[in-house]
Short mmCIF file of C-alpha atoms and ligand atoms in Angstrom, two decimals:
data_model
loop_
_atom_site.label_atom_id
_atom_site.label_comp_id
_atom_site.label_asym_id
_atom_site.label_seq_id
_atom_site.Cartn_x
_atom_site.Cartn_y
_atom_site.Cartn_z
CA MET A 1 -123.30 48.84 -63.84
CA GLY A 2 -121.59 50.94 -61.41
CA HIS A 3 -123.40 50.63 -59.00
CA GLN A 4 -121.62 51.86 -55.41
CA THR A 5 -120.34 48.24 -55.04
CA SER A 6 -117.32 47.01 -52.83
CA VAL A 7 -116.57 43.67 -53.42
CA ASP A 8 -114.14 41.29 -51.99
CA ILE A 9 -112.90 38.88 -53.95
CA THR A 10 -111.51 36.71 -51.55
CA THR A 11 -112.31 33.96 -48.84
CA PRO A 12 -111.54 33.02 -45.55
CA ASP A 13 -110.11 29.29 -45.75
CA LYS A 14 -106.83 31.38 -49.43
CA ALA A 15 -106.10 32.85 -46.40
CA GLU A 16 -105.05 29.58 -44.76
CA ASN A 17 -103.51 28.94 -47.78
CA SER A 18 -101.98 31.87 -47.15
CA LYS A 19 -99.71 31.62 -44.79
CA ALA A 20 -97.61 28.33 -46.72
CA ALA A 21 -94.23 28.71 -46.80
CA ASN A 22 -92.99 31.18 -50.28
CA THR A 23 -96.41 33.18 -50.13
CA LYS A 24 -96.68 36.47 -50.10
CA THR A 25 -100.64 37.46 -49.64
CA LEU A 26 -102.44 40.39 -51.35
CA PHE A 27 -105.91 41.66 -50.16
CA ILE A 28 -108.09 43.19 -52.75
CA LYS A 29 -110.72 45.90 -52.70
CA THR A 30 -112.94 46.58 -55.66
CA TYR A 31 -115.34 49.65 -56.32
CA GLY A 32 -117.47 50.59 -59.05
CA CYS A 33 -119.30 48.35 -61.37
CA GLN A 34 -117.91 45.12 -62.30
CA MET A 35 -115.86 45.08 -65.11
CA ASN A 36 -113.99 46.26 -62.10
CA VAL A 37 -114.73 43.33 -60.78
CA TYR A 38 -113.78 40.99 -63.17
CA ASP A 39 -110.40 43.48 -63.01
CA SER A 40 -109.95 41.95 -59.50
CA GLU A 41 -109.69 39.23 -60.46
CA ARG A 42 -107.53 39.68 -63.59
CA MET A 43 -105.37 41.17 -60.98
CA ALA A 44 -105.01 37.84 -58.61
CA ASP A 45 -105.29 35.49 -61.46
CA VAL A 46 -101.31 37.47 -63.27
CA LEU A 47 -100.24 38.01 -59.69
CA ALA A 48 -100.74 34.44 -58.26
CA PRO A 49 -98.29 33.48 -60.60
CA VAL A 50 -95.56 35.34 -58.57
CA GLY A 51 -96.63 33.72 -55.94
CA TYR A 52 -99.37 35.21 -55.02
CA ALA A 53 -102.72 34.90 -53.03
CA PRO A 54 -105.63 36.05 -52.02
CA VAL A 55 -106.31 37.60 -48.10
CA ASP A 56 -109.65 38.58 -46.85
CA SER A 57 -108.44 41.49 -44.41
CA PRO A 58 -105.30 44.45 -45.98
CA ASP A 59 -103.69 43.59 -41.97
CA GLY A 60 -100.34 42.43 -42.02
CA ALA A 61 -100.87 41.46 -46.48
CA ASP A 62 -97.90 42.20 -48.55
CA LEU A 63 -99.47 43.69 -51.12
CA VAL A 64 -102.86 45.94 -50.84
CA VAL A 65 -104.32 46.64 -54.31
CA LEU A 66 -107.62 49.30 -54.14
CA ASN A 67 -109.11 49.29 -57.58
CA THR A 68 -111.27 51.76 -57.73
CA CYS A 69 -114.07 53.69 -59.64
CA HIS A 70 -113.98 57.41 -60.91
CA ILE A 71 -118.00 57.64 -61.67
CA ARG A 72 -119.50 59.89 -59.03
CA GLU A 73 -117.12 62.10 -56.43
CA LYS A 74 -118.52 60.13 -53.35
CA ALA A 75 -116.47 57.24 -55.40
CA ALA A 76 -113.67 58.64 -55.90
CA GLU A 77 -113.72 59.55 -52.46
CA LYS A 78 -114.19 56.57 -50.71
CA VAL A 79 -109.97 55.66 -52.20
CA TYR A 80 -108.74 59.46 -50.15
CA SER A 81 -109.98 57.45 -47.16
CA GLU A 82 -108.90 53.26 -47.89
CA LEU A 83 -105.08 55.22 -48.10
CA GLY A 84 -105.95 56.65 -45.15
CA ARG A 85 -106.73 53.69 -43.04
CA ILE A 86 -104.16 51.43 -45.43
CA ARG A 87 -101.49 54.17 -44.33
CA LYS A 88 -101.77 53.07 -40.44
CA LEU A 89 -101.16 49.43 -40.74
CA LYS A 90 -98.73 50.12 -43.88
CA GLU A 91 -97.15 51.63 -40.56
CA LYS A 92 -97.76 49.11 -38.19
CA LYS A 93 -96.26 45.91 -40.31
CA ALA A 94 -93.08 48.26 -40.90
CA ALA A 95 -93.24 48.54 -37.18
CA SER A 96 -92.66 44.50 -36.69
CA GLY A 97 -90.12 44.63 -39.43
CA GLY A 98 -92.75 43.47 -42.97
CA THR A 99 -93.28 45.32 -46.21
CA MET A 100 -96.41 45.82 -47.22
CA LYS A 101 -96.15 47.56 -50.93
CA VAL A 102 -99.84 49.73 -51.83
CA ALA A 103 -100.92 49.66 -55.29
CA VAL A 104 -104.38 51.87 -57.14
CA ALA A 105 -105.36 50.63 -60.22
CA GLY A 106 -109.07 50.99 -62.29
CA CYS A 107 -110.68 54.05 -62.40
CA VAL A 108 -109.16 57.19 -60.57
CA ALA A 109 -105.43 55.22 -60.48
CA GLN A 110 -106.02 57.04 -64.41
CA ALA A 111 -108.75 59.32 -63.67
CA GLU A 112 -106.08 61.27 -60.53
CA GLY A 113 -103.11 59.22 -61.35
CA GLU A 114 -100.61 61.86 -60.38
CA GLU A 115 -103.12 63.75 -58.17
CA ILE A 116 -103.40 60.11 -56.22
CA MET A 117 -99.02 60.19 -56.35
CA ARG A 118 -99.04 63.57 -54.62
CA ARG A 119 -101.57 63.33 -52.12
CA ALA A 120 -100.98 59.95 -50.62
CA PRO A 121 -97.33 58.89 -50.11
CA VAL A 122 -98.51 55.33 -49.26
CA VAL A 123 -99.01 54.53 -51.79
CA ASP A 124 -96.34 52.49 -53.94
CA LEU A 125 -98.02 52.44 -57.77
CA VAL A 126 -100.71 53.65 -59.46
CA LEU A 127 -101.94 52.13 -63.06
CA GLY A 128 -104.86 52.31 -65.52
CA PRO A 129 -107.53 49.96 -65.86
CA GLN A 130 -105.12 48.53 -68.72
CA SER A 131 -102.28 48.40 -67.54
CA TYR A 132 -102.77 44.79 -65.42
CA HIS A 133 -100.83 42.62 -66.97
CA LYS A 134 -97.95 44.62 -65.96
CA LEU A 135 -98.27 44.32 -62.08
CA PRO A 136 -95.86 41.55 -61.79
CA GLU A 137 -93.13 43.82 -63.54
CA MET A 138 -94.12 47.03 -61.69
CA ILE A 139 -94.19 45.40 -58.57
CA ALA A 140 -90.15 43.87 -59.06
CA LYS A 141 -89.66 47.52 -60.08
CA VAL A 142 -91.22 49.32 -57.07
CA SER A 143 -88.71 46.18 -55.24
CA ARG A 144 -85.47 47.62 -56.81
CA GLN A 145 -86.84 51.28 -56.01
CA LEU A 146 -86.78 51.56 -59.43
CA GLY A 147 -89.32 54.04 -58.66
CA GLU A 148 -91.72 53.19 -62.03
CA ARG A 149 -94.70 54.51 -60.08
CA LEU A 150 -96.73 55.70 -62.94
CA GLU A 151 -98.87 53.18 -65.76
CA THR A 152 -101.20 54.75 -67.51
CA ASP A 153 -101.12 53.45 -70.95
CA PHE A 154 -104.13 52.47 -73.15
CA ASP A 155 -103.67 49.05 -75.04
CA THR A 156 -106.70 48.08 -73.88
CA GLU A 157 -105.82 45.15 -77.07
CA GLU A 158 -102.76 45.01 -75.10
CA LYS A 159 -104.24 43.76 -71.53
CA PHE A 160 -106.18 41.57 -73.29
CA ASP A 161 -103.67 39.56 -75.13
CA LEU A 162 -101.15 39.28 -71.99
CA MET A 163 -103.28 38.29 -69.36
CA PRO A 164 -102.80 34.49 -68.56
CA ALA A 165 -105.08 32.26 -70.47
CA THR A 166 -106.51 30.42 -66.61
CA ARG A 167 -108.55 31.61 -64.81
CA LYS A 168 -109.75 30.69 -60.56
CA VAL A 169 -113.35 30.82 -60.76
CA ASP A 170 -115.79 31.26 -57.89
CA GLY A 171 -118.73 29.50 -58.25
CA PRO A 172 -121.05 28.90 -60.80
CA THR A 173 -121.16 31.71 -61.92
CA ALA A 174 -118.70 34.89 -63.92
CA PHE A 175 -118.49 37.69 -65.37
CA LEU A 176 -116.24 38.23 -68.96
CA THR A 177 -115.36 41.23 -70.15
CA ILE A 178 -115.55 41.61 -74.12
CA GLN A 179 -115.50 45.02 -74.65
CA GLU A 180 -114.27 48.25 -73.41
CA GLY A 181 -114.36 52.02 -72.99
CA CYS A 182 -116.58 54.51 -74.58
CA ASP A 183 -116.64 56.19 -77.48
CA LYS A 184 -120.38 58.07 -76.75
CA PHE A 185 -119.42 60.14 -74.79
CA CYS A 186 -122.48 61.42 -73.10
CA THR A 187 -121.37 64.57 -70.57
CA PHE A 188 -122.06 63.72 -67.85
CA CYS A 189 -119.44 60.50 -67.53
CA VAL A 190 -115.61 60.03 -67.01
CA VAL A 191 -115.36 56.11 -68.69
CA PRO A 192 -114.59 57.17 -72.24
CA TYR A 193 -111.72 59.12 -70.32
CA THR A 194 -110.69 56.80 -67.92
CA ARG A 195 -111.64 52.90 -69.46
CA GLY A 196 -110.10 55.05 -73.45
CA ALA A 197 -112.07 54.69 -76.55
CA GLU A 198 -113.82 51.08 -78.10
CA PHE A 199 -112.23 48.48 -78.06
CA SER A 200 -113.55 44.52 -78.51
CA ARG A 201 -111.99 40.94 -78.01
CA PRO A 202 -112.02 39.24 -80.98
CA VAL A 203 -114.45 35.81 -81.25
CA ASP A 204 -111.80 33.23 -80.33
CA GLN A 205 -110.86 34.48 -77.08
CA ILE A 206 -113.26 35.42 -75.61
CA VAL A 207 -114.92 31.74 -76.48
CA ALA A 208 -111.30 29.95 -75.88
CA GLU A 209 -112.45 32.28 -72.35
CA ALA A 210 -115.96 31.71 -71.38
CA ARG A 211 -114.93 27.25 -72.39
CA GLU A 212 -112.39 27.72 -69.76
CA LEU A 213 -114.81 29.21 -67.10
CA VAL A 214 -117.53 26.51 -67.66
CA ALA A 215 -114.77 23.25 -67.70
CA GLN A 216 -114.19 24.85 -64.70
CA GLY A 217 -118.48 23.84 -63.37
CA VAL A 218 -119.29 27.63 -64.06
CA ARG A 219 -122.92 27.41 -65.51
CA GLU A 220 -124.14 31.35 -66.26
CA ILE A 221 -122.21 34.33 -67.75
CA THR A 222 -122.87 37.86 -67.73
CA LEU A 223 -120.94 39.52 -70.36
CA LEU A 224 -119.42 42.98 -69.76
CA GLY A 225 -118.79 45.56 -71.27
CA GLN A 226 -119.26 49.85 -70.62
CA ASN A 227 -121.34 49.31 -74.45
CA VAL A 228 -121.53 45.64 -74.28
CA ASN A 229 -124.31 46.45 -76.75
CA ALA A 230 -122.06 48.27 -79.00
CA TYR A 231 -119.72 45.41 -79.30
CA HIS A 232 -118.32 43.99 -82.80
CA GLY A 233 -115.14 41.80 -82.71
CA ALA A 234 -112.95 40.26 -85.00
CA ALA A 235 -115.19 36.95 -87.04
CA PRO A 236 -113.08 33.62 -85.32
CA LYS A 237 -110.47 32.60 -88.24
CA LEU A 238 -110.49 36.20 -89.73
CA GLU A 239 -111.85 36.55 -92.60
CA ALA A 240 -110.63 39.85 -94.19
CA ASP A 241 -113.09 42.32 -92.21
CA GLN A 242 -115.18 40.38 -90.87
CA PHE A 243 -116.45 41.83 -87.19
CA TRP A 244 -120.19 39.50 -85.31
CA GLY A 245 -122.34 41.54 -83.30
CA LEU A 246 -123.19 40.39 -79.57
CA GLY A 247 -126.49 39.22 -81.32
CA GLN A 248 -124.06 36.35 -83.19
CA LEU A 249 -121.65 36.40 -80.59
CA ILE A 250 -124.76 35.17 -78.14
CA SER A 251 -125.45 32.48 -79.98
CA HIS A 252 -122.34 31.25 -80.78
CA LEU A 253 -121.01 31.32 -76.91
CA SER A 254 -125.20 29.80 -76.42
CA LYS A 255 -123.70 26.63 -78.42
CA ILE A 256 -120.64 25.29 -75.88
CA GLY A 257 -122.23 22.64 -74.39
CA GLY A 258 -122.44 23.12 -70.19
CA LEU A 259 -123.50 27.26 -70.27
CA ASP A 260 -127.25 27.13 -69.54
CA ARG A 261 -127.42 30.63 -68.56
CA MET A 262 -126.69 34.57 -69.91
CA ARG A 263 -126.61 38.14 -69.44
CA TYR A 264 -124.66 40.52 -70.93
CA THR A 265 -124.55 44.24 -69.40
CA THR A 266 -124.08 46.85 -69.80
CA SER A 267 -126.46 48.06 -72.84
CA HIS A 268 -126.95 51.69 -74.89
CA PRO A 269 -130.53 51.99 -75.99
CA ARG A 270 -128.59 53.61 -79.97
CA ASP A 271 -126.48 50.31 -79.55
CA MET A 272 -129.49 47.51 -79.28
CA ASP A 273 -130.30 46.36 -82.83
CA ASP A 274 -132.40 43.90 -84.50
CA GLU A 275 -130.16 40.69 -84.57
CA LEU A 276 -129.83 40.78 -80.58
CA ILE A 277 -133.03 41.24 -80.04
CA ASN A 278 -133.82 38.76 -82.02
CA VAL A 279 -131.40 36.14 -79.86
CA HIS A 280 -133.82 37.22 -76.94
CA LYS A 281 -136.28 35.94 -78.48
CA HIS A 282 -135.02 32.48 -79.59
CA GLU A 283 -131.89 31.47 -77.22
CA LYS A 284 -133.07 30.75 -73.61
CA THR A 285 -130.03 30.25 -72.62
CA LEU A 286 -130.19 34.14 -73.00
CA MET A 287 -132.13 35.45 -69.22
CA PRO A 288 -134.98 37.76 -69.59
CA TYR A 289 -132.95 40.34 -68.30
CA LEU A 290 -132.22 43.83 -70.05
CA HIS A 291 -130.64 46.09 -67.97
CA LEU A 292 -130.62 49.57 -70.08
CA PRO A 293 -130.35 53.35 -69.21
CA LEU A 294 -132.42 55.54 -69.35
CA GLN A 295 -131.50 58.42 -67.55
CA ALA A 296 -133.78 60.63 -67.94
CA GLY A 297 -137.25 61.09 -69.27
CA SER A 298 -137.34 65.07 -71.01
CA ASP A 299 -135.95 65.49 -74.21
CA ARG A 300 -134.22 67.84 -73.56
CA ILE A 301 -132.08 66.28 -70.78
CA LEU A 302 -131.49 63.89 -73.15
CA LYS A 303 -130.43 66.19 -75.31
CA ALA A 304 -127.92 67.78 -73.65
CA MET A 305 -126.31 64.42 -71.76
CA ASN A 306 -125.60 63.81 -75.45
CA ARG A 307 -128.13 60.03 -75.16
CA GLY A 308 -128.16 60.52 -78.59
CA HIS A 309 -132.01 59.58 -78.69
CA THR A 310 -135.54 60.58 -78.01
CA TYR A 311 -137.70 59.21 -75.25
CA ALA A 312 -140.13 58.05 -77.87
CA GLU A 313 -137.88 56.54 -79.22
CA PHE A 314 -136.72 54.38 -76.72
CA LYS A 315 -140.44 53.57 -74.76
CA ASP A 316 -140.33 52.28 -79.10
CA LEU A 317 -137.56 50.59 -78.84
CA VAL A 318 -138.91 48.79 -75.49
CA ALA A 319 -142.05 47.90 -77.36
CA LYS A 320 -140.12 45.89 -79.27
CA ILE A 321 -137.63 43.84 -77.48
CA ARG A 322 -141.49 43.28 -74.68
CA ALA A 323 -142.73 42.12 -77.80
CA ALA A 324 -139.43 39.92 -78.92
CA GLU A 325 -139.33 38.14 -75.58
CA PRO A 326 -142.49 39.40 -73.42
CA GLU A 327 -141.57 37.91 -70.27
CA LEU A 328 -138.36 40.41 -70.63
CA ALA A 329 -137.67 42.11 -66.67
CA LEU A 330 -136.16 45.49 -67.42
CA SER A 331 -133.71 47.43 -65.16
CA SER A 332 -132.72 51.14 -65.87
CA ASP A 333 -129.88 53.73 -64.52
CA PHE A 334 -130.90 57.72 -63.89
CA ILE A 335 -130.27 61.05 -63.18
CA VAL A 336 -131.42 63.20 -61.86
CA GLY A 337 -130.48 66.83 -60.65
CA PHE A 338 -128.25 67.07 -64.47
CA PRO A 339 -127.67 70.76 -65.48
CA GLY A 340 -131.34 72.54 -66.43
CA GLU A 341 -133.08 70.26 -65.42
CA SER A 342 -136.16 71.74 -64.28
CA GLU A 343 -139.31 69.94 -62.18
CA LEU A 344 -141.50 69.60 -65.72
CA ASP A 345 -138.53 68.07 -66.67
CA PHE A 346 -137.56 65.97 -64.17
CA LYS A 347 -141.62 65.95 -64.36
CA LYS A 348 -140.43 63.52 -67.29
CA THR A 349 -138.43 61.12 -66.22
CA LEU A 350 -141.42 60.28 -63.64
CA GLU A 351 -143.74 59.80 -65.70
CA ALA A 352 -141.26 57.45 -68.64
CA VAL A 353 -141.31 55.66 -65.46
CA GLU A 354 -145.00 55.12 -64.78
CA GLU A 355 -145.11 54.54 -67.87
CA ILE A 356 -143.03 52.08 -68.98
CA GLY A 357 -142.48 50.15 -65.75
CA PHE A 358 -138.86 48.49 -64.35
CA ALA A 359 -138.22 45.60 -62.82
CA SER A 360 -135.27 47.17 -60.23
CA SER A 361 -133.23 50.88 -61.03
CA PHE A 362 -130.67 52.47 -60.29
CA SER A 363 -130.75 56.33 -59.86
CA PHE A 364 -128.71 58.64 -58.47
CA LYS A 365 -128.10 62.30 -57.94
CA TYR A 366 -125.96 64.21 -60.83
CA SER A 367 -122.53 64.05 -59.67
CA ALA A 368 -119.78 66.65 -61.45
CA ARG A 369 -117.14 66.05 -62.53
CA PRO A 370 -114.26 67.31 -63.57
CA GLY A 371 -113.31 67.47 -67.81
CA THR A 372 -117.40 65.88 -68.38
CA PRO A 373 -118.58 68.54 -70.59
CA GLY A 374 -121.59 68.80 -68.09
CA ALA A 375 -119.75 70.32 -65.53
CA ALA A 376 -119.32 73.19 -67.32
CA LEU A 377 -122.72 73.55 -68.05
CA PRO A 378 -124.93 76.50 -66.28
CA GLY A 379 -127.90 75.78 -65.02
CA GLN A 380 -125.94 72.93 -62.01
CA VAL A 381 -128.67 72.32 -59.77
CA PRO A 382 -128.49 72.32 -55.91
CA GLU A 383 -127.96 70.31 -53.93
CA ASP A 384 -131.02 70.31 -51.82
CA VAL A 385 -133.29 69.77 -55.25
CA LYS A 386 -131.36 66.90 -55.96
CA SER A 387 -131.82 64.77 -53.07
CA GLU A 388 -135.71 66.30 -52.99
CA ARG A 389 -136.01 64.58 -56.83
CA LEU A 390 -134.17 61.71 -55.81
CA ALA A 391 -136.40 61.03 -53.05
CA ARG A 392 -139.35 60.88 -56.01
CA LEU A 393 -138.42 59.02 -58.39
CA GLN A 394 -137.45 56.65 -55.70
CA LYS A 395 -140.56 56.45 -54.07
CA LEU A 396 -141.40 55.19 -57.58
CA LEU A 397 -139.13 52.75 -58.55
CA THR A 398 -138.18 50.87 -55.36
CA ALA A 399 -143.03 50.40 -55.18
CA GLN A 400 -142.73 48.63 -58.47
CA GLN A 401 -139.71 46.59 -58.05
CA LEU A 402 -142.42 45.47 -54.98
CA ALA A 403 -144.26 45.30 -57.16
CA PHE A 404 -142.65 43.26 -59.86
CA ASN A 405 -141.72 40.80 -57.49
CA GLN A 406 -144.94 40.79 -55.79
CA SER A 407 -146.17 39.09 -58.87
CA LEU A 408 -143.72 36.53 -59.24
CA ILE A 409 -145.72 35.20 -55.81
CA GLY A 410 -146.94 31.97 -56.52
CA LYS A 411 -144.84 31.13 -59.59
CA THR A 412 -142.78 28.61 -60.11
CA LEU A 413 -138.68 29.82 -60.99
CA SER A 414 -135.83 28.65 -62.40
CA VAL A 415 -132.86 29.35 -59.54
CA LEU A 416 -129.21 28.65 -60.30
CA VAL A 417 -127.73 27.56 -56.89
CA GLU A 418 -124.71 29.82 -56.16
CA ASP A 419 -123.90 28.66 -51.78
CA THR A 420 -125.21 28.74 -49.13
CA SER A 421 -127.14 32.13 -47.41
CA ARG A 422 -125.99 33.80 -45.03
CA ALA A 423 -129.03 32.28 -42.35
CA GLY A 424 -126.91 29.18 -43.41
CA SER A 425 -129.18 26.09 -43.57
CA GLU A 426 -130.20 27.95 -47.03
CA LEU A 427 -129.27 27.98 -49.77
CA PHE A 428 -129.28 31.26 -52.12
CA GLY A 429 -129.26 31.66 -55.38
CA ARG A 430 -130.15 34.52 -59.21
CA SER A 431 -133.76 34.04 -60.73
CA PRO A 432 -133.96 34.74 -64.82
CA TYR A 433 -135.01 37.85 -63.57
CA LEU A 434 -131.50 38.07 -61.70
CA GLN A 435 -133.18 38.63 -58.28
CA GLY A 436 -131.55 37.17 -55.48
CA THR A 437 -133.74 33.25 -54.08
CA HIS A 438 -133.24 32.33 -50.81
CA PHE A 439 -134.77 28.57 -49.59
CA LYS A 440 -134.81 25.79 -48.42
CA GLY A 441 -131.61 22.46 -49.11
CA ALA A 442 -128.31 20.76 -48.80
CA ALA A 443 -125.89 22.45 -50.02
CA ASN A 444 -124.99 19.97 -52.27
CA LEU A 445 -127.76 21.79 -54.85
CA ILE A 446 -124.72 24.45 -55.42
CA GLY A 447 -123.88 24.86 -58.53
CA GLN A 448 -127.40 22.76 -59.63
CA ILE A 449 -130.49 24.49 -61.74
CA VAL A 450 -133.71 23.95 -59.57
CA ARG A 451 -136.80 24.96 -59.48
CA VAL A 452 -138.50 27.31 -57.25
CA LYS A 453 -141.68 28.31 -55.80
CA ILE A 454 -141.83 31.54 -54.46
CA THR A 455 -143.95 32.20 -51.73
CA ASP A 456 -142.96 35.59 -50.34
CA ALA A 457 -140.89 39.60 -51.99
CA GLY A 458 -139.80 41.42 -50.93
CA GLN A 459 -138.36 44.90 -52.33
CA ASN A 460 -134.68 43.50 -53.07
CA SER A 461 -135.87 39.24 -52.62
CA LEU A 462 -137.39 36.16 -52.94
CA ARG A 463 -137.98 33.65 -50.53
CA GLY A 464 -139.72 30.11 -52.07
CA VAL A 465 -139.59 26.38 -51.52
CA LEU A 466 -137.74 24.16 -54.11
CA GLU A 467 -140.39 22.02 -55.79
CA GLU A 468 -137.74 19.47 -57.77
CA LYS A 469 -133.58 18.50 -57.62
CA SER A 470 -133.04 19.67 -61.87
CA LEU A 471 -134.80 21.02 -64.52
N1 SAH B 501 -122.46 52.57 -70.11
C1 SAH B 501 -123.00 52.57 -69.09
C2 SAH B 501 -123.17 53.12 -67.53
C3 SAH B 501 -121.92 53.45 -67.01
S1 SAH B 501 -121.93 54.14 -65.41
C4 SAH B 501 -124.24 53.30 -69.80
O1 SAH B 501 -124.06 54.12 -71.15
O2 SAH B 501 -125.14 53.05 -69.26
C5 SAH B 501 -123.60 53.84 -64.31
C6 SAH B 501 -124.41 54.77 -64.36
O3 SAH B 501 -123.96 55.62 -63.73
C7 SAH B 501 -125.20 55.84 -66.05
O4 SAH B 501 -126.09 54.37 -66.40
C8 SAH B 501 -125.51 57.17 -65.09
O5 SAH B 501 -126.77 56.74 -64.71
C9 SAH B 501 -124.63 56.91 -63.80
N2 SAH B 501 -123.99 57.89 -64.08
C10 SAH B 501 -122.70 58.44 -64.85
N3 SAH B 501 -121.96 59.14 -64.23
C11 SAH B 501 -122.73 60.14 -63.17
C12 SAH B 501 -122.63 61.29 -63.09
N4 SAH B 501 -121.88 62.13 -63.17
N5 SAH B 501 -123.38 62.21 -62.03
C13 SAH B 501 -124.24 61.04 -61.85
N6 SAH B 501 -124.31 59.98 -62.05
C14 SAH B 501 -124.05 58.32 -62.91
FE1 SF4 B 502 -119.96 56.63 -69.75
FE2 SF4 B 502 -122.50 56.96 -71.77
FE3 SF4 B 502 -120.63 55.80 -72.47
FE4 SF4 B 502 -122.30 54.99 -70.68
S1 SF4 B 502 -122.76 55.10 -72.87
S2 SF4 B 502 -120.17 54.29 -70.35
S3 SF4 B 502 -122.65 56.89 -69.55
S4 SF4 B 502 -119.92 57.56 -71.67
FE1 F3S B 503 -116.63 53.40 -62.34
FE2 F3S B 503 -114.42 53.18 -63.84
FE3 F3S B 503 -116.65 50.82 -63.73
S1 F3S B 503 -115.81 55.23 -63.70
S2 F3S B 503 -118.15 53.00 -62.78
S3 F3S B 503 -115.20 51.87 -61.89
S4 F3S B 503 -115.77 52.09 -65.83
#
């Protein structure tokens, strides 16, 4: 989670459609984690019935939404520089007699709503992650100049109940948020403050959304949550006090015909229960991939981070999961330079990486976030030390990632074809281990699961040859 991606969910051909009469144009820019990607799609769903069609550029758009991330300082800063660019476009549109409305959504909105209003008058409305179902109403209010511009309530239940049932999908893979918020309060992290308390959607609601996705041609669903494996949703046809965990939910969803692949992210080591591990063993629709953040290898630092487990416990857990699913590709997140981290502590992170071995990883310099306990701790690590440690860690992690990808050369993997490659004549899909895989093939294979023999491997992707049409 939290990989610093910026995803533009719009496509150019929709821009053409948007020129039709009575259509207003909507540009959404997404920062941060997959949950924001999901939320952006849902905002587009909420706005479609009131006449907004997505476009691929903010220039001239009737509504611009920035769906923001607050996880690290840089992520939050990006919003203000983007707002500077948007302001010019808004002025340009005004000069030609039009109106552009600008909304800031997501975690920066939740954390710094008042400040955004003060610092960036270009912004017409600010809304937190639990308020997206109110977007049409808020836009109407802004249009009527009622001035109610800030909506950062925390009612997660309402959000999901009031979102439209239909979802517009684009391609054979989709995200599905099943859980939001976090009660763990790791001392470095803003998520408990921006997304609120842990909340799990009821099983029936998730099943209905999954069926709808599959009916539209989706074959792979990634279940999302800030703490997805802490999922405990109301059981179907609620028998008083019955709750299902993630393992039970995945087993149930895997019975949906046409849903061939499932993934889930992000998990916390503390919530990886035996039932879920068992599903990795028995449920073949569940892909052999797990993102399980370790953050640091030193017990002293893990404790200061409030992660709630030791390194030895993490190691034992991984051994147990690997025993259940020997094919597992393990991925993780790391933070270097948490306050008080000594060279010795940092070396324990390197040792942990050597010992466990990861197929892919994300690593970050600690970023002090205002309001989190970590920001007030003594022993803040100087920037140059953080940079130097990050470089050492990333050298090791990228070598492991390359080695893992190269170990697949000569093997035949199942690949769900998602799209054509940028190169044009090639296809792009993902392996069970989530690597992007490129190979030659006809565009009518998009949406199919094919067998690809891997011939080349880079750090970030695989290349191969199509073996036969389908599995
Ligand atoms: N819910 C997920 C994490 C969400 S944030 C989990 O519990 O693992 C994604 C990643 O960003 C975290 O795993 C962590 O490695 C990183 N991160 C979070 N806060 C950070 C901070 N203040 N500075 C640097 N990295 C941070
Ligand atoms: Fe943040 Fe920790 Fe919660 Fe993950 S578990 S979202 S890192 S507080
Ligand atoms: Fe960022 Fe919020 Fe996700 S802070 S990582 S967008 S939960």
